[in-house]
Coordinates of C-alpha atoms in Angstrom, one line a residue:
Chain Y
M757 CA 0.9 3.9 -29.3
I758 CA 5.0 2.8 -29.5
D759 CA 4.7 6.6 -29.8
E760 CA 2.4 7.9 -27.3
Q761 CA 5.5 5.0 -24.7
V762 CA 8.3 7.6 -26.0
L763 CA 6.3 10.3 -25.0
D764 CA 4.8 9.2 -21.1
G765 CA 8.0 7.2 -20.8
L766 CA 6.1 5.0 -18.0
H767 CA 6.6 1.5 -18.4
P768 CA 3.6 -0.3 -21.1
M769 CA 2.1 -1.8 -17.7
D770 CA 1.6 2.1 -15.4
K771 CA -2.4 1.9 -17.2
L772 CA -2.8 -0.9 -15.2
L773 CA -0.6 -0.9 -11.3
R774 CA -1.9 2.4 -9.4
A775 CA 1.4 4.1 -10.6
D776 CA 1.5 6.6 -7.7
R777 CA 1.9 3.6 -5.3
I778 CA 5.0 2.1 -7.5
P779 CA 8.2 1.4 -6.1
H780 CA 5.9 -1.3 -4.7
I781 CA 7.1 -2.2 -0.5
W782 CA 8.3 -6.1 -1.4
C783 CA 12.1 -6.6 -0.8
P784 CA 15.0 -6.0 -3.7
G785 CA 14.5 -9.5 -5.2
C786 CA 11.3 -10.5 -4.1
G787 CA 9.1 -12.2 -6.9
I788 CA 5.7 -11.5 -6.4
G789 CA 6.5 -8.2 -8.5
T790 CA 6.7 -10.8 -11.1
V791 CA 3.8 -12.7 -10.5
V792 CA 1.4 -9.9 -11.0
Y793 CA 3.3 -8.3 -14.2
S794 CA 2.3 -12.4 -15.8
F795 CA -1.2 -11.6 -14.2
L796 CA -1.5 -8.2 -16.3
S797 CA 0.0 -8.7 -19.3
A798 CA -2.4 -12.3 -19.4
L799 CA -5.1 -10.3 -18.9
I800 CA -4.1 -8.1 -21.7
K801 CA -4.0 -11.2 -24.1
S802 CA -7.4 -13.0 -22.4
G803 CA -9.2 -9.9 -24.6
L804 CA -11.9 -9.9 -20.6
D805 CA -14.0 -6.9 -19.9
L806 CA -11.1 -5.1 -17.9
D807 CA -14.8 -3.3 -16.5
K808 CA -15.8 -6.5 -14.9
V809 CA -12.5 -8.2 -13.3
A810 CA -12.1 -8.0 -10.0
V811 CA -9.2 -8.8 -8.1
V812 CA -9.8 -10.1 -4.6
S813 CA -7.0 -10.6 -1.8
G814 CA -6.6 -11.5 2.0
I815 CA -3.5 -9.6 4.5
G816 CA -0.3 -10.8 3.6
C817 CA 2.8 -10.0 1.7
T818 CA 1.2 -10.6 -1.7
G819 CA -2.2 -9.1 0.1
R820 CA -0.9 -6.1 -1.4
A821 CA -1.1 -7.0 -4.6
A822 CA -4.6 -5.8 -4.6
G823 CA -4.0 -2.4 -3.8
Y824 CA -1.3 -2.0 -6.7
I825 CA -3.6 -3.8 -9.5
N826 CA -6.1 0.0 -11.1
L827 CA -9.1 -2.5 -11.4
D828 CA -12.0 -3.0 -9.1
S829 CA -9.4 -4.6 -6.3
F830 CA -9.8 -5.0 -2.8
H831 CA -7.7 -6.5 0.6
T832 CA -9.7 -8.4 2.8
T833 CA -9.1 -9.6 5.6
H834 CA -7.1 -12.4 6.3
G835 CA -7.7 -16.0 4.1
R836 CA -10.7 -14.6 4.0
A837 CA -10.4 -13.1 0.2
L838 CA -12.1 -16.5 -1.4
P839 CA -15.1 -15.9 0.6
F840 CA -15.3 -12.7 0.1
A841 CA -15.1 -13.6 -4.1
T842 CA -17.6 -16.3 -3.5
G843 CA -20.3 -14.0 -2.9
L844 CA -18.7 -11.5 -5.6
K845 CA -19.4 -13.8 -7.5
L846 CA -22.5 -15.4 -6.6
G847 CA -24.0 -11.7 -6.1
N848 CA -22.9 -10.7 -9.6
P849 CA -22.5 -14.1 -11.7
E850 CA -21.1 -11.6 -14.8
L851 CA -17.2 -10.5 -13.3
K852 CA -15.0 -12.6 -13.3
V853 CA -13.4 -13.0 -10.2
V854 CA -9.4 -13.5 -9.4
V855 CA -8.2 -14.6 -6.4
F856 CA -4.5 -13.1 -6.6
S857 CA -3.2 -13.6 -2.4
G858 CA -0.2 -16.0 -0.5
D859 CA 0.1 -19.2 0.7
G860 CA -0.5 -18.4 4.4
D861 CA -3.7 -16.1 3.6
L862 CA -4.7 -18.8 1.5
I863 CA -3.6 -22.3 2.4
S864 CA -4.0 -21.6 6.4
I865 CA -5.6 -19.3 7.4
G866 CA -7.9 -19.7 4.7
G867 CA -7.1 -23.5 4.1
N868 CA -10.7 -24.5 4.8
H869 CA -12.7 -22.1 2.9
F870 CA -10.0 -23.5 -0.2
I871 CA -11.3 -26.6 -0.3
H872 CA -14.5 -25.6 0.5
A873 CA -14.9 -23.6 -2.6
A874 CA -12.7 -25.9 -4.9
R875 CA -15.4 -28.6 -3.9
R876 CA -18.8 -26.1 -4.7
N877 CA -16.1 -25.6 -8.8
M878 CA -17.1 -22.1 -7.6
D879 CA -16.1 -19.6 -10.4
I880 CA -13.0 -18.7 -9.4
A881 CA -9.5 -17.8 -10.4
V882 CA -7.1 -18.4 -7.8
I883 CA -3.5 -17.4 -7.8
C884 CA -1.2 -18.8 -5.2
V885 CA 1.9 -17.2 -4.6
N886 CA 4.7 -19.6 -2.7
N887 CA 7.1 -18.3 -0.6
F888 CA 7.0 -21.0 1.8
T889 CA 6.9 -18.5 4.0
Y890 CA 5.1 -15.8 6.1
G891 CA 6.6 -12.9 5.1
M892 CA 5.3 -10.4 6.3
T893 CA 4.8 -10.8 9.8
G894 CA 8.6 -11.9 10.0
G895 CA 9.2 -15.2 8.1
Q896 CA 7.7 -17.8 11.0
L897 CA 6.3 -21.6 9.9
G898 CA 4.0 -21.6 7.4
P899 CA 2.1 -24.8 6.0
T900 CA 4.0 -25.1 2.8
T901 CA 7.6 -24.4 4.3
P902 CA 9.4 -28.0 3.9
I903 CA 10.2 -30.1 5.7
R904 CA 14.3 -29.3 6.9
A905 CA 14.0 -25.5 6.6
K906 CA 15.0 -23.5 8.6
T907 CA 12.8 -20.1 9.7
T908 CA 12.2 -18.3 12.6
T909 CA 10.0 -20.0 14.6
S910 CA 12.3 -23.8 13.2
P911 CA 15.5 -22.4 13.8
Y912 CA 16.6 -26.2 13.9
G913 CA 14.4 -27.0 11.2
N914 CA 11.4 -28.2 10.6
T915 CA 9.9 -31.0 11.4
E916 CA 6.0 -30.8 9.6
H917 CA 5.2 -31.9 6.8
P918 CA 3.7 -29.4 4.2
F919 CA 1.2 -29.6 1.8
N920 CA 0.9 -30.3 -1.7
L921 CA -1.1 -26.9 -2.5
P922 CA -1.4 -28.9 -6.5
Y923 CA -2.9 -31.9 -5.6
L924 CA -4.9 -30.3 -2.6
A925 CA -6.2 -27.9 -5.1
A926 CA -6.6 -31.2 -7.0
A927 CA -8.7 -33.6 -4.1
S928 CA -10.7 -31.1 -3.1
G929 CA -12.2 -30.8 -7.0
A930 CA -10.5 -28.1 -9.0
V931 CA -10.9 -28.2 -13.1
Y932 CA -7.8 -26.9 -13.2
V933 CA -4.5 -26.7 -11.7
A934 CA -0.1 -25.9 -12.7
R935 CA 2.3 -24.8 -10.7
W936 CA 5.4 -22.8 -12.1
T937 CA 8.5 -20.7 -10.5
S938 CA 8.4 -17.1 -10.8
L939 CA 11.4 -17.8 -13.1
D940 CA 8.7 -19.2 -16.1
A941 CA 7.6 -15.9 -15.9
R942 CA 6.5 -16.2 -19.5
R943 CA 4.9 -19.7 -18.6
T944 CA 2.9 -18.3 -15.3
E945 CA 2.0 -15.6 -17.6
R946 CA 0.1 -18.5 -20.2
A947 CA -1.0 -20.3 -17.6
I948 CA -2.9 -17.5 -16.1
G949 CA -4.3 -16.6 -19.1
E950 CA -5.5 -20.1 -19.0
A951 CA -6.8 -20.4 -15.6
L952 CA -9.6 -16.9 -16.4
A953 CA -10.3 -18.8 -19.3
K954 CA -11.4 -21.6 -17.7
K955 CA -14.9 -21.8 -16.3
G956 CA -14.8 -23.4 -12.4
F957 CA -12.2 -23.8 -9.6
S958 CA -8.6 -22.9 -11.2
F959 CA -5.5 -22.8 -9.4
V960 CA -2.0 -22.1 -10.5
E961 CA 1.1 -22.1 -8.4
V962 CA 3.6 -20.1 -8.7
I963 CA 6.3 -20.2 -5.8
A964 CA 8.2 -16.9 -5.2
P965 CA 11.5 -16.1 -3.7
C966 CA 11.9 -14.7 -0.6
P967 CA 15.3 -13.4 -0.2
T968 CA 14.8 -12.0 2.8
L969 CA 13.2 -15.1 5.0
Y970 CA 13.4 -17.7 4.3
G971 CA 16.4 -17.7 1.5
N972 CA 18.3 -15.3 3.6
M973 CA 17.4 -18.5 7.1
N974 CA 17.9 -21.2 4.2
K975 CA 21.2 -20.1 2.8
M976 CA 20.3 -19.1 -0.4
K977 CA 21.0 -15.4 0.4
T978 CA 19.8 -13.4 -2.4
G979 CA 16.4 -14.0 -4.6
L980 CA 19.0 -14.2 -7.9
D981 CA 20.3 -17.8 -5.4
Q982 CA 16.7 -18.9 -5.2
M983 CA 16.4 -18.6 -9.0
R984 CA 19.3 -20.6 -9.7
F985 CA 18.3 -22.6 -7.2
Y986 CA 14.8 -23.3 -9.2
E987 CA 16.5 -23.4 -13.1
E988 CA 18.0 -25.7 -11.9
N989 CA 15.8 -27.6 -9.9
S990 CA 12.7 -27.1 -11.5
V991 CA 11.4 -30.2 -13.8
I992 CA 8.7 -29.5 -16.2
R993 CA 6.6 -32.8 -16.9
H994 CA 2.7 -32.0 -17.5
G995 CA 0.6 -34.0 -16.6
A996 CA 2.0 -35.4 -13.6
E997 CA 0.3 -37.4 -10.9
P998 CA -0.8 -34.1 -8.1
K999 CA 0.4 -36.7 -5.2
D1000 CA 3.4 -36.6 -7.1
V1001 CA 5.0 -33.5 -7.4
D1002 CA 5.9 -32.8 -3.2
I1003 CA 8.5 -30.4 -2.8
T1004 CA 11.6 -30.9 -0.9
L1005 CA 13.8 -28.5 0.8
N1006 CA 17.0 -29.4 -1.9
G1007 CA 15.1 -31.4 -4.3
Q1008 CA 13.0 -31.1 -7.8
I1009 CA 10.6 -28.8 -8.4
I1010 CA 8.0 -30.3 -10.5
V1011 CA 5.9 -27.4 -13.0
G1012 CA 4.0 -27.9 -15.4
K1013 CA 0.2 -28.3 -15.4
F1014 CA -1.5 -31.3 -13.7
V1015 CA -4.8 -31.4 -13.9
D1016 CA -7.4 -29.5 -16.8
I1017 CA -11.0 -31.0 -16.6
E1018 CA -14.8 -29.8 -17.1
K1019 CA -16.9 -29.9 -14.3
P1020 CA -20.0 -28.0 -13.7
T1021 CA -19.8 -25.5 -11.8
Y1022 CA -21.7 -24.3 -8.6
L1023 CA -23.9 -21.7 -10.3
D1024 CA -24.8 -24.1 -13.6
L1025 CA -26.1 -26.6 -10.5
R1026 CA -27.8 -23.8 -9.0
D1027 CA -29.5 -22.7 -12.2
N1028 CA -30.5 -25.9 -13.4
I1029 CA -31.8 -26.9 -10.5
G1030 CA -35.0 -28.6 -11.9
S1031 CA -32.6 -30.8 -14.5
I1032 CA -30.9 -33.2 -12.5
V1033 CA -31.5 -36.1 -12.1
Chain T
M1400 CA 26.1 -11.7 -37.3
K1401 CA 27.6 -14.7 -39.1
Y1402 CA 26.0 -17.4 -41.2
W1403 CA 27.2 -21.0 -42.6
R1404 CA 24.9 -20.9 -45.7
R1405 CA 22.9 -17.4 -46.2
P1406 CA 19.6 -17.8 -45.8
L1407 CA 17.2 -18.1 -48.4
D1408 CA 14.8 -15.2 -46.9
L1409 CA 17.3 -13.6 -45.8
D1410 CA 16.1 -9.8 -47.0
K1411 CA 12.4 -10.6 -46.4
V1412 CA 12.9 -12.1 -43.0
C1413 CA 15.1 -9.4 -40.4
L1414 CA 15.3 -9.5 -37.1
P1415 CA 13.2 -8.2 -34.3
R1416 CA 15.1 -4.6 -32.5
A1417 CA 13.9 -3.3 -29.5
E1418 CA 15.0 -0.3 -27.4
V1419 CA 15.8 -0.8 -23.3
R1420 CA 14.5 1.6 -21.9
I1421 CA 15.3 1.6 -17.2
I1422 CA 13.2 3.8 -14.6
E1423 CA 16.2 3.8 -12.2
E1424 CA 14.3 5.1 -8.9
R1425 CA 12.1 2.2 -9.3
C1426 CA 15.5 -0.1 -9.9
K1427 CA 16.3 -2.4 -6.3
G1428 CA 19.0 -4.4 -7.7
C1429 CA 18.1 -7.8 -8.3
N1430 CA 19.9 -8.3 -11.3
Y1431 CA 17.7 -10.8 -13.2
C1432 CA 17.3 -8.3 -15.8
V1433 CA 21.3 -8.4 -15.9
T1434 CA 21.4 -12.7 -15.2
Y1435 CA 18.5 -13.5 -17.3
C1436 CA 19.2 -11.0 -20.5
P1437 CA 19.5 -13.7 -23.3
R1438 CA 22.0 -12.0 -25.2
N1439 CA 23.8 -10.1 -22.3
V1440 CA 22.6 -7.0 -23.5
L1441 CA 23.0 -6.0 -19.8
V1442 CA 25.4 -4.9 -17.2
T1443 CA 24.9 -4.1 -13.7
G1444 CA 25.5 0.0 -13.7
E1445 CA 27.7 1.7 -11.7
K1446 CA 26.0 4.8 -10.5
F1447 CA 23.4 4.5 -7.6
N1448 CA 19.9 5.6 -7.3
S1449 CA 18.1 7.5 -4.4
K1450 CA 17.5 4.4 -3.0
G1451 CA 21.1 3.0 -2.7
Y1452 CA 20.8 0.2 -5.4
Y1453 CA 22.6 -0.2 -8.2
P1454 CA 20.5 -0.3 -11.6
P1455 CA 21.5 -2.0 -14.8
H1456 CA 22.8 -0.2 -17.4
V1457 CA 22.2 -0.4 -21.0
K1458 CA 26.1 -1.6 -22.8
N1459 CA 25.1 -3.0 -26.1
Q1460 CA 21.6 -2.4 -27.7
D1461 CA 22.2 -3.3 -31.0
E1462 CA 21.9 -6.9 -29.7
C1463 CA 19.2 -6.1 -28.1
A1464 CA 16.3 -9.1 -30.4
S1465 CA 13.3 -7.6 -28.7
C1466 CA 12.3 -11.3 -26.8
G1467 CA 10.7 -9.1 -24.0
L1468 CA 12.1 -11.1 -21.0
C1469 CA 14.1 -8.7 -18.7
Q1470 CA 10.1 -6.8 -18.9
M1471 CA 8.3 -9.5 -17.8
I1472 CA 11.4 -10.5 -15.1
C1473 CA 11.7 -7.3 -13.1
P1474 CA 9.3 -7.4 -9.6
E1475 CA 9.8 -3.8 -9.7
F1476 CA 7.9 -2.3 -13.0
A1477 CA 11.3 -0.4 -13.7
I1478 CA 12.6 -2.1 -17.4
Y1479 CA 10.7 -1.8 -20.5
H1480 CA 11.0 -2.2 -24.3
I1481 CA 9.7 -0.7 -27.0
V1482 CA 9.9 -2.5 -30.4
Q1483 CA 11.2 -0.6 -33.3
R1484 CA 9.7 -0.3 -36.3
P1485 CA 10.6 -2.5 -39.1
E1486 CA 12.2 0.1 -41.2
V1487 CA 14.8 1.2 -38.9
A1488 CA 14.7 -2.5 -37.5
E1489 CA 17.2 -3.8 -41.5
Q1490 CA 19.0 -0.9 -41.1
S1491 CA 20.6 -1.6 -37.8
V1492 CA 20.7 -5.7 -39.5

């Protein structure tokens, strides 16, 4: 295996990537590529049959991920990654369905789908790359933008309360909730591995830098500035109450595994419909 | 490497070694690998690639302990390491 690598001079992840499309379109310093690496690496380590893994993405910067991953990958309409994934799972319960999308796609446009997929406890692993803004459309204010953060549509600072994604997921019924930053590549990999192994709706939020838009408006002009901010301000607190893990503009980012519980999934309940008392 | 006392199992344990390779045309010059390499193997290069970014340059190849952080953190899939076989690793210690 080592010799093969030496001979072709390819990146070891190229076998799971559509390598002809790399370099990808993400900006220099964008953290989504790191999350894709962590995901692919976790997928290889999980030992799942790769023919039975489907990756579903919505629209947006992170929505491009499905186009770069060389598995059964689907690029769906805006916000509809989760309903598509639900249908996929119902149609073929053998599949391991992973939704890989951004905060704008999953939480704002697809917000209702998100809470209902979590409520039903569909057996889906959701990886949400949170960059606090709508990147592809030009850096507008999103539902995760922290209070006082500047964006192109809030040039004097945001005045809306943002969503606390782990709290939203946990309250809606997710059985696994974790948050990491893209700097914690190895911990992200482990969390995604756990989410893939978990039966039920598992949710991993990964905070990623967006130097071109969000960072640029908020005094962090390069991806490295944002990574340094994560390095200095992220605090690992496993098992923290999800309601206490709000993100503020310059405050601490609490990361870790917040929820890991067992609960019958939608398919379990459907298949045992006669035996439920 | 200097030890304040010689570890008892020094002849059995050897530091893993790896060769770092860079796919220069994929690099977008974010410098994550250069900044976060725990053993300072990489420096920002002086030559730019066809897109005008400055890919890193492997400066201290012998220091690399095969941790793989550069490979994980690179958002561009532009850097990877090849773990050397143990006998090769022993020679370089």
